[in-house]
Amino acid sequence: MASSLFAQLTQSLGAVRDPEGNILTTPFLSTCRELVHVIEKFGTALALVKSDVGGNIDRLEAAHGRNPTKYTRIFDILSDEVNTGQPTGSSSDTNGLLWLKRALEFTTVILLRLYDDRTVTLSTAASESYTATLYQYHTWYTAAAFTVALKLVPSRETFFQKVGTPGEQLMEDMKHFTDSFTPLLQQIHQFLVDHDLDFKTRV
């Protein structure tokens, strides 16, 4: 049995790609939904991120449900939107995957920061990670709201107590997960860039 939320997540990643390396829609979104349980442990400070991630998972699951056979691979959903000229709308599936990717990059960067510096506070790690990831896509108003919210995260000790048994094994579980999950996010990012879908509009 997996010893922590991170170990459980890493186990689920084994089914996310097919033999050719394509990201499979259902396993990927299932893993993302499991990751929401980690985001919950950051408390109300990341409530907006949790809501955004959950909403974008729902959006992509609905797209998959329209044609499960055709949309076995997640990039096929986006390719269809590109072919029909509909990828840029705020409610598009393309924007759903784009913002899902960005929110999960933010989350994984926090985890890596906590691993790399065993003394950094969660508040500092979250603020630095926000600046390195989501900040560039946010308006002044949104950034100000995030800056205030991130001051409300729990202590790092409280966070780790919520995700497993604190100790070196938990830290290694966390690092193993981020090492395994980051390449998926990079693959999604590269697809978006290659197809001019990495929209820079601030929200």
PDB file of C-alpha atoms in Angstrom:
ATOM      1  CA  MET A   1       0.000   0.000   0.000  1.00  0.00           C
ATOM      2  CA  ALA A   2       1.296   3.488  -0.890  1.00  0.00           C
ATOM      3  CA  SER A   3       2.731   5.288   2.144  1.00  0.00           C
ATOM      4  CA  SER A   4       1.687   8.815   1.190  1.00  0.00           C
ATOM      5  CA  LEU A   5      -0.446  10.820  -1.212  1.00  0.00           C
ATOM      6  CA  PHE A   6       2.669  11.336  -3.323  1.00  0.00           C
ATOM      7  CA  ALA A   7       3.388   7.615  -3.561  1.00  0.00           C
ATOM      8  CA  GLN A   8      -0.214   7.011  -4.632  1.00  0.00           C
ATOM      9  CA  LEU A   9       0.104   9.678  -7.313  1.00  0.00           C
ATOM     10  CA  THR A  10       3.332   8.201  -8.640  1.00  0.00           C
ATOM     11  CA  GLN A  11       1.684   4.792  -8.924  1.00  0.00           C
ATOM     12  CA  SER A  12      -1.137   6.264 -10.990  1.00  0.00           C
ATOM     13  CA  LEU A  13       1.319   7.859 -13.427  1.00  0.00           C
ATOM     14  CA  GLY A  14       2.319   4.450 -14.755  1.00  0.00           C
ATOM     15  CA  ALA A  15      -0.825   4.280 -16.904  1.00  0.00           C
ATOM     16  CA  VAL A  16      -0.842   7.858 -18.198  1.00  0.00           C
ATOM     17  CA  ARG A  17       1.115   7.276 -21.419  1.00  0.00           C
ATOM     18  CA  ASP A  18       0.566   4.686 -24.143  1.00  0.00           C
ATOM     19  CA  PRO A  19       3.520   2.686 -25.589  1.00  0.00           C
ATOM     20  CA  GLU A  20       4.142   5.467 -28.137  1.00  0.00           C
ATOM     21  CA  GLY A  21       4.382   8.099 -25.407  1.00  0.00           C
ATOM     22  CA  ASN A  22       1.011   9.734 -26.037  1.00  0.00           C
ATOM     23  CA  ILE A  23      -0.777  11.149 -23.000  1.00  0.00           C
ATOM     24  CA  LEU A  24      -4.011   9.220 -22.465  1.00  0.00           C
ATOM     25  CA  THR A  25      -6.968  11.378 -21.554  1.00  0.00           C
ATOM     26  CA  THR A  26      -8.688   9.394 -18.816  1.00  0.00           C
ATOM     27  CA  PRO A  27      -5.598   8.259 -16.855  1.00  0.00           C
ATOM     28  CA  PHE A  28      -4.078  11.735 -17.043  1.00  0.00           C
ATOM     29  CA  LEU A  29      -7.200  13.489 -15.819  1.00  0.00           C
ATOM     30  CA  SER A  30      -7.657  10.876 -13.091  1.00  0.00           C
ATOM     31  CA  THR A  31      -4.144  11.608 -11.842  1.00  0.00           C
ATOM     32  CA  CYS A  32      -4.850  15.342 -11.939  1.00  0.00           C
ATOM     33  CA  ARG A  33      -7.995  14.783  -9.887  1.00  0.00           C
ATOM     34  CA  GLU A  34      -5.963  12.821  -7.339  1.00  0.00           C
ATOM     35  CA  LEU A  35      -3.530  15.732  -7.189  1.00  0.00           C
ATOM     36  CA  VAL A  36      -6.409  17.963  -6.097  1.00  0.00           C
ATOM     37  CA  HIS A  37      -6.221  16.119  -2.760  1.00  0.00           C
ATOM     38  CA  VAL A  38      -2.691  17.489  -2.323  1.00  0.00           C
ATOM     39  CA  ILE A  39      -3.791  21.001  -3.283  1.00  0.00           C
ATOM     40  CA  GLU A  40      -6.513  20.751  -0.623  1.00  0.00           C
ATOM     41  CA  LYS A  41      -3.813  20.328   2.016  1.00  0.00           C
ATOM     42  CA  PHE A  42      -2.596  23.867   1.327  1.00  0.00           C
ATOM     43  CA  GLY A  43      -5.860  25.052   2.856  1.00  0.00           C
ATOM     44  CA  THR A  44      -8.069  27.951   1.836  1.00  0.00           C
ATOM     45  CA  ALA A  45      -5.047  29.833   0.485  1.00  0.00           C
ATOM     46  CA  LEU A  46      -5.170  27.728  -2.673  1.00  0.00           C
ATOM     47  CA  ALA A  47      -8.950  27.472  -2.899  1.00  0.00           C
ATOM     48  CA  LEU A  48      -8.922  29.357  -6.199  1.00  0.00           C
ATOM     49  CA  VAL A  49      -6.292  27.015  -7.638  1.00  0.00           C
ATOM     50  CA  LYS A  50      -8.245  23.989  -6.449  1.00  0.00           C
ATOM     51  CA  SER A  51     -11.430  25.323  -8.045  1.00  0.00           C
ATOM     52  CA  ASP A  52      -9.649  26.162 -11.305  1.00  0.00           C
ATOM     53  CA  VAL A  53      -7.997  22.745 -11.535  1.00  0.00           C
ATOM     54  CA  GLY A  54     -11.253  20.937 -10.779  1.00  0.00           C
ATOM     55  CA  GLY A  55     -13.194  23.001 -13.299  1.00  0.00           C
ATOM     56  CA  ASN A  56     -10.687  22.392 -16.077  1.00  0.00           C
ATOM     57  CA  ILE A  57     -10.622  18.666 -15.350  1.00  0.00           C
ATOM     58  CA  ASP A  58     -14.426  18.659 -15.597  1.00  0.00           C
ATOM     59  CA  ARG A  59     -14.249  20.543 -18.900  1.00  0.00           C
ATOM     60  CA  LEU A  60     -11.787  18.098 -20.445  1.00  0.00           C
ATOM     61  CA  GLU A  61     -13.675  15.078 -19.117  1.00  0.00           C
ATOM     62  CA  ALA A  62     -16.825  16.442 -20.753  1.00  0.00           C
ATOM     63  CA  ALA A  63     -14.951  16.829 -24.042  1.00  0.00           C
ATOM     64  CA  HIS A  64     -13.708  13.247 -23.796  1.00  0.00           C
ATOM     65  CA  GLY A  65     -17.237  12.079 -23.031  1.00  0.00           C
ATOM     66  CA  ARG A  66     -18.517  13.482 -26.316  1.00  0.00           C
ATOM     67  CA  ASN A  67     -16.431  10.938 -28.219  1.00  0.00           C
ATOM     68  CA  PRO A  68     -14.438   8.616 -25.926  1.00  0.00           C
ATOM     69  CA  THR A  69     -13.045   6.523 -28.780  1.00  0.00           C
ATOM     70  CA  LYS A  70     -11.839   9.503 -30.792  1.00  0.00           C
ATOM     71  CA  TYR A  71     -10.443  11.337 -27.788  1.00  0.00           C
ATOM     72  CA  THR A  72      -8.454   8.555 -26.153  1.00  0.00           C
ATOM     73  CA  ARG A  73      -5.388  10.804 -26.381  1.00  0.00           C
ATOM     74  CA  ILE A  74      -5.736  14.246 -24.852  1.00  0.00           C
ATOM     75  CA  PHE A  75      -4.037  16.166 -27.658  1.00  0.00           C
ATOM     76  CA  ASP A  76      -6.672  14.899 -30.103  1.00  0.00           C
ATOM     77  CA  ILE A  77      -9.218  17.068 -28.292  1.00  0.00           C
ATOM     78  CA  LEU A  78      -7.096  20.142 -28.936  1.00  0.00           C
ATOM     79  CA  SER A  79      -6.335  19.182 -32.531  1.00  0.00           C
ATOM     80  CA  ASP A  80     -10.065  19.036 -33.263  1.00  0.00           C
ATOM     81  CA  GLU A  81     -10.549  22.518 -31.820  1.00  0.00           C
ATOM     82  CA  VAL A  82      -7.704  23.850 -33.950  1.00  0.00           C
ATOM     83  CA  ASN A  83      -9.185  22.252 -37.064  1.00  0.00           C
ATOM     84  CA  THR A  84     -12.556  23.884 -36.390  1.00  0.00           C
ATOM     85  CA  GLY A  85     -11.030  27.258 -35.526  1.00  0.00           C
ATOM     86  CA  GLN A  86     -12.273  27.277 -31.937  1.00  0.00           C
ATOM     87  CA  PRO A  87      -9.226  27.019 -29.657  1.00  0.00           C
ATOM     88  CA  THR A  88      -9.026  30.598 -28.395  1.00  0.00           C
ATOM     89  CA  GLY A  89     -12.292  31.060 -26.506  1.00  0.00           C
ATOM     90  CA  SER A  90     -12.118  31.328 -22.732  1.00  0.00           C
ATOM     91  CA  SER A  91     -14.351  28.257 -22.424  1.00  0.00           C
ATOM     92  CA  SER A  92     -12.440  26.204 -25.003  1.00  0.00           C
ATOM     93  CA  ASP A  93     -10.962  22.822 -24.151  1.00  0.00           C
ATOM     94  CA  THR A  94      -7.597  24.187 -25.281  1.00  0.00           C
ATOM     95  CA  ASN A  95      -7.748  26.915 -22.651  1.00  0.00           C
ATOM     96  CA  GLY A  96      -8.855  24.275 -20.173  1.00  0.00           C
ATOM     97  CA  LEU A  97      -5.710  22.214 -20.702  1.00  0.00           C
ATOM     98  CA  LEU A  98      -3.520  25.329 -20.845  1.00  0.00           C
ATOM     99  CA  TRP A  99      -4.691  26.583 -17.461  1.00  0.00           C
ATOM    100  CA  LEU A 100      -4.731  23.107 -15.947  1.00  0.00           C
ATOM    101  CA  LYS A 101      -1.094  22.765 -16.958  1.00  0.00           C
ATOM    102  CA  ARG A 102      -0.193  26.160 -15.518  1.00  0.00           C
ATOM    103  CA  ALA A 103      -1.885  25.509 -12.172  1.00  0.00           C
ATOM    104  CA  LEU A 104      -0.178  22.141 -11.847  1.00  0.00           C
ATOM    105  CA  GLU A 105       3.189  23.676 -12.737  1.00  0.00           C
ATOM    106  CA  PHE A 106       2.653  26.101  -9.870  1.00  0.00           C
ATOM    107  CA  THR A 107       1.812  23.230  -7.539  1.00  0.00           C
ATOM    108  CA  THR A 108       4.793  21.077  -8.505  1.00  0.00           C
ATOM    109  CA  VAL A 109       7.208  24.010  -8.233  1.00  0.00           C
ATOM    110  CA  ILE A 110       6.032  24.547  -4.645  1.00  0.00           C
ATOM    111  CA  LEU A 111       6.718  20.891  -3.876  1.00  0.00           C
ATOM    112  CA  LEU A 112      10.179  21.034  -5.437  1.00  0.00           C
ATOM    113  CA  ARG A 113      10.987  24.173  -3.456  1.00  0.00           C
ATOM    114  CA  LEU A 114       9.987  22.419  -0.240  1.00  0.00           C
ATOM    115  CA  TYR A 115      12.194  19.459  -1.145  1.00  0.00           C
ATOM    116  CA  ASP A 116      15.238  21.491  -2.155  1.00  0.00           C
ATOM    117  CA  ASP A 117      15.182  23.713   0.939  1.00  0.00           C
ATOM    118  CA  ARG A 118      14.216  21.886   4.109  1.00  0.00           C
ATOM    119  CA  THR A 119      14.015  25.143   6.067  1.00  0.00           C
ATOM    120  CA  VAL A 120      11.925  27.328   3.738  1.00  0.00           C
ATOM    121  CA  THR A 121       8.445  28.135   4.999  1.00  0.00           C
ATOM    122  CA  LEU A 122       5.470  27.042   2.936  1.00  0.00           C
ATOM    123  CA  SER A 123       4.392  30.661   2.633  1.00  0.00           C
ATOM    124  CA  THR A 124       7.734  31.645   1.112  1.00  0.00           C
ATOM    125  CA  ALA A 125       7.804  28.595  -1.159  1.00  0.00           C
ATOM    126  CA  ALA A 126       4.289  29.332  -2.400  1.00  0.00           C
ATOM    127  CA  SER A 127       4.994  33.023  -3.018  1.00  0.00           C
ATOM    128  CA  GLU A 128       8.243  32.339  -4.874  1.00  0.00           C
ATOM    129  CA  SER A 129       6.603  29.603  -6.935  1.00  0.00           C
ATOM    130  CA  TYR A 130       3.711  31.890  -7.835  1.00  0.00           C
ATOM    131  CA  THR A 131       6.127  34.557  -9.066  1.00  0.00           C
ATOM    132  CA  ALA A 132       7.959  31.954 -11.174  1.00  0.00           C
ATOM    133  CA  THR A 133       4.830  30.475 -12.765  1.00  0.00           C
ATOM    134  CA  LEU A 134       1.339  31.992 -12.668  1.00  0.00           C
ATOM    135  CA  TYR A 135       2.202  35.631 -11.972  1.00  0.00           C
ATOM    136  CA  GLN A 136       3.084  36.440 -15.586  1.00  0.00           C
ATOM    137  CA  TYR A 137      -0.424  35.431 -16.726  1.00  0.00           C
ATOM    138  CA  HIS A 138      -2.355  37.436 -14.140  1.00  0.00           C
ATOM    139  CA  THR A 139      -3.652  40.984 -14.118  1.00  0.00           C
ATOM    140  CA  TRP A 140      -2.663  43.302 -11.294  1.00  0.00           C
ATOM    141  CA  TYR A 141      -5.964  42.601  -9.520  1.00  0.00           C
ATOM    142  CA  THR A 142      -5.592  38.809  -9.696  1.00  0.00           C
ATOM    143  CA  ALA A 143      -1.946  38.970  -8.633  1.00  0.00           C
ATOM    144  CA  ALA A 144      -2.833  41.116  -5.630  1.00  0.00           C
ATOM    145  CA  ALA A 145      -5.517  38.630  -4.571  1.00  0.00           C
ATOM    146  CA  PHE A 146      -3.061  35.741  -4.872  1.00  0.00           C
ATOM    147  CA  THR A 147      -0.397  37.598  -2.897  1.00  0.00           C
ATOM    148  CA  VAL A 148      -2.788  38.047   0.009  1.00  0.00           C
ATOM    149  CA  ALA A 149      -4.153  34.497  -0.179  1.00  0.00           C
ATOM    150  CA  LEU A 150      -0.726  32.856  -0.181  1.00  0.00           C
ATOM    151  CA  LYS A 151       0.022  34.376   3.209  1.00  0.00           C
ATOM    152  CA  LEU A 152      -2.696  32.107   4.611  1.00  0.00           C
ATOM    153  CA  VAL A 153      -1.064  28.762   3.806  1.00  0.00           C
ATOM    154  CA  PRO A 154      -0.390  26.487   6.788  1.00  0.00           C
ATOM    155  CA  SER A 155       3.067  25.827   8.160  1.00  0.00           C
ATOM    156  CA  ARG A 156       5.189  23.340   6.237  1.00  0.00           C
ATOM    157  CA  GLU A 157       4.987  21.007   9.243  1.00  0.00           C
ATOM    158  CA  THR A 158       1.185  21.032   9.167  1.00  0.00           C
ATOM    159  CA  PHE A 159       1.162  20.463   5.412  1.00  0.00           C
ATOM    160  CA  PHE A 160       3.429  17.422   5.593  1.00  0.00           C
ATOM    161  CA  GLN A 161       1.415  15.949   8.451  1.00  0.00           C
ATOM    162  CA  LYS A 162      -1.628  16.067   6.167  1.00  0.00           C
ATOM    163  CA  VAL A 163      -0.045  14.305   3.176  1.00  0.00           C
ATOM    164  CA  GLY A 164       1.728  11.434   4.930  1.00  0.00           C
ATOM    165  CA  THR A 165       4.023  10.525   7.791  1.00  0.00           C
ATOM    166  CA  PRO A 166       6.608  13.318   8.085  1.00  0.00           C
ATOM    167  CA  GLY A 167      10.165  12.155   7.482  1.00  0.00           C
ATOM    168  CA  GLU A 168      12.702  11.451   4.771  1.00  0.00           C
ATOM    169  CA  GLN A 169      10.553   8.811   3.060  1.00  0.00           C
ATOM    170  CA  LEU A 170       7.775  11.339   2.577  1.00  0.00           C
ATOM    171  CA  MET A 171      10.246  13.811   1.091  1.00  0.00           C
ATOM    172  CA  GLU A 172      11.546  11.173  -1.316  1.00  0.00           C
ATOM    173  CA  ASP A 173       7.981  10.201  -2.265  1.00  0.00           C
ATOM    174  CA  MET A 174       7.314  13.848  -3.060  1.00  0.00           C
ATOM    175  CA  LYS A 175      10.489  14.185  -5.142  1.00  0.00           C
ATOM    176  CA  HIS A 176       9.767  10.962  -7.027  1.00  0.00           C
ATOM    177  CA  PHE A 177       6.319  12.245  -7.904  1.00  0.00           C
ATOM    178  CA  THR A 178       7.519  15.640  -9.126  1.00  0.00           C
ATOM    179  CA  ASP A 179      10.305  13.996 -11.149  1.00  0.00           C
ATOM    180  CA  SER A 180       7.724  11.736 -12.798  1.00  0.00           C
ATOM    181  CA  PHE A 181       4.986  14.332 -13.291  1.00  0.00           C
ATOM    182  CA  THR A 182       7.031  17.275 -14.546  1.00  0.00           C
ATOM    183  CA  PRO A 183       7.871  15.617 -17.907  1.00  0.00           C
ATOM    184  CA  LEU A 184       4.135  15.260 -18.590  1.00  0.00           C
ATOM    185  CA  LEU A 185       3.622  18.966 -17.997  1.00  0.00           C
ATOM    186  CA  GLN A 186       6.610  19.712 -20.227  1.00  0.00           C
ATOM    187  CA  GLN A 187       5.139  17.518 -22.968  1.00  0.00           C
ATOM    188  CA  ILE A 188       1.851  19.408 -22.765  1.00  0.00           C
ATOM    189  CA  HIS A 189       3.666  22.743 -22.771  1.00  0.00           C
ATOM    190  CA  GLN A 190       5.658  21.803 -25.862  1.00  0.00           C
ATOM    191  CA  PHE A 191       2.518  20.745 -27.727  1.00  0.00           C
ATOM    192  CA  LEU A 192       0.855  24.045 -26.889  1.00  0.00           C
ATOM    193  CA  VAL A 193       3.901  26.048 -27.990  1.00  0.00           C
ATOM    194  CA  ASP A 194       4.360  24.058 -31.200  1.00  0.00           C
ATOM    195  CA  HIS A 195       0.740  24.714 -32.193  1.00  0.00           C
ATOM    196  CA  ASP A 196       0.673  28.389 -31.124  1.00  0.00           C
ATOM    197  CA  LEU A 197      -1.741  27.607 -28.297  1.00  0.00           C
ATOM    198  CA  ASP A 198       0.297  28.979 -25.380  1.00  0.00           C
ATOM    199  CA  PHE A 199      -1.878  32.066 -25.090  1.00  0.00           C
ATOM    200  CA  LYS A 200      -0.394  34.931 -23.061  1.00  0.00           C
ATOM    201  CA  THR A 201      -3.605  36.834 -22.316  1.00  0.00           C
ATOM    202  CA  ARG A 202      -3.660  37.973 -18.687  1.00  0.00           C
ATOM    203  CA  VAL A 203      -6.675  37.099 -16.581  1.00  0.00           C
TER     204      VAL A 203
END
